[in-house]
């Protein structure tokens, strides 16, 4: 007889005897990567092979575009060198105007003046009468949009300023273009200002012409400084520019006119055909009587 608590060779206790049926696990049961306790695959490994290939190609292209962009920006902001001179057109074509860099903040002599942009507009009323507005301060609009905002708009801070810098950088003091980007900068500034005044101001008429000026005021020296500064504003006034339908936002210019013509044609043809058909029906009814 076997004693309590002891299992013989063929016993059914909880031991792990050669022939026992206890709770002992056989080697490898429920373990390893294929076992029921294995963690599910995550990330790219969870995708099927075709999707893994697609994801790898997309990530590779994104990394390549990022590397090219960094290289182009570096050549744009780096001091003039052999590479930047040889590939200047390619670099400018990639960077300008969306990714243009402005390093004036780190210049030895940073900006010491406030510049605001103002516009005057010539309007035409419904009856054809003409009137001219007073100077509208677009810079003040931007300041009002930024002040008190925890997350101010990057567009409100820089779009108008960069458009003005773009224009002055490609024109001389007589407003004559100094390079191939002169016409582009003028068109950009004119369209941006037209958009701003028509969108943000109730002018009471259609804008036919605009005139833009900048108002520059030197920042007053601090009280502890002995430097004397003339804080009287200085002006740079541009000539009057005609505003065409191409300068207006989509829906207010050419496309709106095209839409009106199409609807006019459609309405005319539809009403003409309808009246013609009605007339024919009337004639046939008279004949039947």
mmCIF file of N, CA and C in Angstrom, residues 27-85:
data_model
loop_
_atom_site.group_PDB
_atom_site.id
_atom_site.type_symbol
_atom_site.label_atom_id
_atom_site.label_comp_id
_atom_site.label_asym_id
_atom_site.label_seq_id
_atom_site.Cartn_x
_atom_site.Cartn_y
_atom_site.Cartn_z
ATOM 1 N N UNK A 27 6.641 20.003 -21.685
ATOM 2 C CA UNK A 27 7.543 21.040 -22.191
ATOM 3 C C UNK A 27 7.010 21.687 -23.462
ATOM 4 N N UNK A 28 6.972 23.063 -23.472
ATOM 5 C CA UNK A 28 6.585 23.810 -24.678
ATOM 6 C C UNK A 28 5.106 24.043 -24.799
ATOM 7 N N UNK A 29 4.272 23.434 -23.932
ATOM 8 C CA UNK A 29 2.831 23.596 -24.078
ATOM 9 C C UNK A 29 2.428 25.022 -23.703
ATOM 10 N N UNK A 30 1.712 25.726 -24.604
ATOM 11 C CA UNK A 30 1.208 27.073 -24.339
ATOM 12 C C UNK A 30 2.275 28.135 -24.304
ATOM 13 N N UNK A 31 3.479 27.843 -24.738
ATOM 14 C CA UNK A 31 4.542 28.839 -24.742
ATOM 15 C C UNK A 31 5.079 29.007 -26.147
ATOM 16 N N UNK A 32 5.908 30.036 -26.329
ATOM 17 C CA UNK A 32 6.469 30.267 -27.657
ATOM 18 C C UNK A 32 5.614 31.236 -28.433
ATOM 19 N N UNK A 33 6.101 31.695 -29.587
ATOM 20 C CA UNK A 33 5.413 32.715 -30.374
ATOM 21 C C UNK A 33 4.099 32.257 -30.944
ATOM 22 N N UNK A 34 3.903 30.993 -31.139
ATOM 23 C CA UNK A 34 2.681 30.510 -31.750
ATOM 24 C C UNK A 34 1.660 30.094 -30.705
ATOM 25 N N UNK A 35 2.010 30.193 -29.447
ATOM 26 C CA UNK A 35 1.114 29.738 -28.407
ATOM 27 C C UNK A 35 -0.037 30.693 -28.182
ATOM 28 N N UNK A 36 -1.062 30.263 -27.450
ATOM 29 C CA UNK A 36 -2.235 31.108 -27.218
ATOM 30 C C UNK A 36 -1.927 32.360 -26.416
ATOM 31 N N UNK A 37 -0.803 32.379 -25.685
ATOM 32 C CA UNK A 37 -0.470 33.550 -24.880
ATOM 33 C C UNK A 37 0.374 34.574 -25.594
ATOM 34 N N UNK A 38 0.684 34.377 -26.867
ATOM 35 C CA UNK A 38 1.557 35.299 -27.607
ATOM 36 C C UNK A 38 0.850 36.625 -27.877
ATOM 37 N N UNK A 39 1.592 37.758 -27.827
ATOM 38 C CA UNK A 39 1.021 39.079 -28.096
ATOM 39 C C UNK A 39 0.749 39.250 -29.588
ATOM 40 N N UNK A 40 -0.374 39.912 -29.972
ATOM 41 C CA UNK A 40 -0.670 40.103 -31.398
ATOM 42 C C UNK A 40 0.337 41.036 -32.052
ATOM 43 N N UNK A 41 0.558 40.850 -33.338
ATOM 44 C CA UNK A 41 1.496 41.695 -34.087
ATOM 45 C C UNK A 41 0.962 43.116 -34.169
ATOM 46 N N UNK A 42 1.872 44.074 -34.159
ATOM 47 C CA UNK A 42 1.492 45.488 -34.216
ATOM 48 C C UNK A 42 2.329 46.205 -35.257
ATOM 49 N N UNK A 43 1.845 47.405 -35.667
ATOM 50 C CA UNK A 43 2.587 48.196 -36.632
ATOM 51 C C UNK A 43 2.552 47.587 -38.023
ATOM 52 N N UNK A 44 3.650 47.765 -38.745
ATOM 53 C CA UNK A 44 3.706 47.234 -40.107
ATOM 54 C C UNK A 44 3.605 45.724 -40.134
ATOM 55 N N UNK A 45 4.056 45.079 -39.059
ATOM 56 C CA UNK A 45 4.021 43.615 -39.034
ATOM 57 C C UNK A 45 2.601 43.073 -39.062
ATOM 58 N N UNK A 46 1.614 43.892 -38.645
ATOM 59 C CA UNK A 46 0.228 43.443 -38.633
ATOM 60 C C UNK A 46 -0.404 43.505 -40.017
ATOM 61 N N UNK A 47 0.253 44.153 -40.976
ATOM 62 C CA UNK A 47 -0.286 44.278 -42.325
ATOM 63 C C UNK A 47 0.093 43.072 -43.168
ATOM 64 N N UNK A 48 -0.731 42.867 -44.177
ATOM 65 C CA UNK A 48 -0.387 41.817 -45.132
ATOM 66 C C UNK A 48 0.811 42.266 -45.960
ATOM 67 N N UNK A 49 1.444 41.324 -46.647
ATOM 68 C CA UNK A 49 2.671 41.641 -47.369
ATOM 69 C C UNK A 49 2.485 42.752 -48.413
ATOM 70 N N UNK A 50 1.417 42.740 -49.245
ATOM 71 C CA UNK A 50 1.263 43.846 -50.219
ATOM 72 C C UNK A 50 1.160 45.216 -49.549
ATOM 73 N N UNK A 51 0.433 45.277 -48.412
ATOM 74 C CA UNK A 51 0.318 46.560 -47.717
ATOM 75 C C UNK A 51 1.636 46.965 -47.062
ATOM 76 N N UNK A 52 2.406 45.996 -46.618
ATOM 77 C CA UNK A 52 3.727 46.307 -46.071
ATOM 78 C C UNK A 52 4.618 46.923 -47.141
ATOM 79 N N UNK A 53 4.571 46.381 -48.337
ATOM 80 C CA UNK A 53 5.359 46.930 -49.443
ATOM 81 C C UNK A 53 4.904 48.352 -49.770
ATOM 82 N N UNK A 54 3.564 48.553 -49.830
ATOM 83 C CA UNK A 54 3.034 49.896 -50.127
ATOM 84 C C UNK A 54 3.446 50.906 -49.066
ATOM 85 N N UNK A 55 3.317 50.514 -47.801
ATOM 86 C CA UNK A 55 3.694 51.422 -46.712
ATOM 87 C C UNK A 55 5.183 51.754 -46.760
ATOM 88 N N UNK A 56 6.010 50.755 -47.061
ATOM 89 C CA UNK A 56 7.447 50.998 -47.139
ATOM 90 C C UNK A 56 7.778 51.965 -48.278
ATOM 91 N N UNK A 57 7.097 51.829 -49.414
ATOM 92 C CA UNK A 57 7.344 52.728 -50.547
ATOM 93 C C UNK A 57 6.914 54.154 -50.200
ATOM 94 N N UNK A 58 5.734 54.311 -49.560
ATOM 95 C CA UNK A 58 5.244 55.643 -49.198
ATOM 96 C C UNK A 58 6.190 56.307 -48.197
ATOM 97 N N UNK A 59 6.613 55.555 -47.185
ATOM 98 C CA UNK A 59 7.533 56.124 -46.198
ATOM 99 C C UNK A 59 8.873 56.492 -46.840
ATOM 100 N N UNK A 60 9.324 55.675 -47.772
ATOM 101 C CA UNK A 60 10.572 55.993 -48.459
ATOM 102 C C UNK A 60 10.466 57.259 -49.291
ATOM 103 N N UNK A 61 9.339 57.418 -50.003
ATOM 104 C CA UNK A 61 9.141 58.628 -50.802
ATOM 105 C C UNK A 61 9.043 59.868 -49.901
ATOM 106 N N UNK A 62 8.332 59.731 -48.764
ATOM 107 C CA UNK A 62 8.220 60.863 -47.846
ATOM 108 C C UNK A 62 9.589 61.265 -47.300
ATOM 109 N N UNK A 63 10.408 60.262 -46.966
ATOM 110 C CA UNK A 63 11.752 60.562 -46.474
ATOM 111 C C UNK A 63 12.597 61.228 -47.556
ATOM 112 N N UNK A 64 12.446 60.774 -48.809
ATOM 113 C CA UNK A 64 13.199 61.361 -49.912
ATOM 114 C C UNK A 64 12.797 62.812 -50.153
ATOM 115 N N UNK A 65 11.471 63.080 -50.170
ATOM 116 C CA UNK A 65 10.996 64.453 -50.369
ATOM 117 C C UNK A 65 11.467 65.351 -49.227
ATOM 118 N N UNK A 66 11.411 64.825 -47.993
ATOM 119 C CA UNK A 66 11.883 65.614 -46.848
ATOM 120 C C UNK A 66 13.356 65.940 -46.958
ATOM 121 N N UNK A 67 14.156 64.973 -47.393
ATOM 122 C CA UNK A 67 15.591 65.219 -47.532
ATOM 123 C C UNK A 67 15.873 66.255 -48.621
ATOM 124 N N UNK A 68 15.150 66.149 -49.753
ATOM 125 C CA UNK A 68 15.326 67.128 -50.833
ATOM 126 C C UNK A 68 14.917 68.524 -50.364
ATOM 127 N N UNK A 69 13.808 68.606 -49.628
ATOM 128 C CA UNK A 69 13.347 69.910 -49.133
ATOM 129 C C UNK A 69 14.384 70.538 -48.200
ATOM 130 N N UNK A 70 14.910 69.762 -47.283
ATOM 131 C CA UNK A 70 15.920 70.296 -46.376
ATOM 132 C C UNK A 70 17.161 70.762 -47.127
ATOM 133 N N UNK A 71 17.551 70.013 -48.145
ATOM 134 C CA UNK A 71 18.714 70.397 -48.941
ATOM 135 C C UNK A 71 18.456 71.709 -49.676
ATOM 136 N N UNK A 72 17.264 71.842 -50.283
ATOM 137 C CA UNK A 72 16.941 73.062 -51.019
ATOM 138 C C UNK A 72 16.896 74.279 -50.091
ATOM 139 N N UNK A 73 16.285 74.127 -48.927
ATOM 140 C CA UNK A 73 16.212 75.240 -47.983
ATOM 141 C C UNK A 73 17.607 75.610 -47.487
ATOM 142 N N UNK A 74 18.429 74.602 -47.251
ATOM 143 C CA UNK A 74 19.802 74.884 -46.811
ATOM 144 C C UNK A 74 20.564 75.674 -47.866
ATOM 145 N N UNK A 75 20.462 75.262 -49.136
ATOM 146 C CA UNK A 75 21.153 75.997 -50.199
ATOM 147 C C UNK A 75 20.592 77.408 -50.347
ATOM 148 N N UNK A 76 19.301 77.573 -50.023
ATOM 149 C CA UNK A 76 18.680 78.897 -50.156
ATOM 150 C C UNK A 76 19.186 79.857 -49.083
ATOM 151 N N UNK A 77 19.353 79.373 -47.853
ATOM 152 C CA UNK A 77 19.734 80.262 -46.756
ATOM 153 C C UNK A 77 21.239 80.289 -46.510
ATOM 154 N N UNK A 78 21.968 79.331 -47.082
ATOM 155 C CA UNK A 78 23.409 79.284 -46.856
ATOM 156 C C UNK A 78 24.111 80.403 -47.626
ATOM 157 N N UNK A 79 25.282 80.791 -47.199
ATOM 158 C CA UNK A 79 26.056 81.788 -47.957
ATOM 159 C C UNK A 79 26.298 81.309 -49.388
ATOM 160 N N UNK A 80 26.451 82.240 -50.286
ATOM 161 C CA UNK A 80 26.645 81.906 -51.689
ATOM 162 C C UNK A 80 27.846 80.980 -51.865
ATOM 163 N N UNK A 81 27.633 79.886 -52.591
ATOM 164 C CA UNK A 81 28.697 78.917 -52.830
ATOM 165 C C UNK A 81 28.534 78.327 -54.216
ATOM 166 N N UNK A 82 29.426 77.425 -54.598
ATOM 167 C CA UNK A 82 29.409 76.860 -55.952
ATOM 168 C C UNK A 82 28.110 76.145 -56.245
ATOM 169 N N UNK A 83 27.625 75.332 -55.296
ATOM 170 C CA UNK A 83 26.399 74.564 -55.517
ATOM 171 C C UNK A 83 25.180 75.474 -55.631
ATOM 172 N N UNK A 84 25.075 76.465 -54.738
ATOM 173 C CA UNK A 84 23.906 77.347 -54.766
ATOM 174 C C UNK A 84 23.891 78.203 -56.031
ATOM 175 N N UNK A 85 25.075 78.555 -56.548
ATOM 176 C CA UNK A 85 25.119 79.326 -57.790
ATOM 177 C C UNK A 85 24.752 78.466 -58.994
#
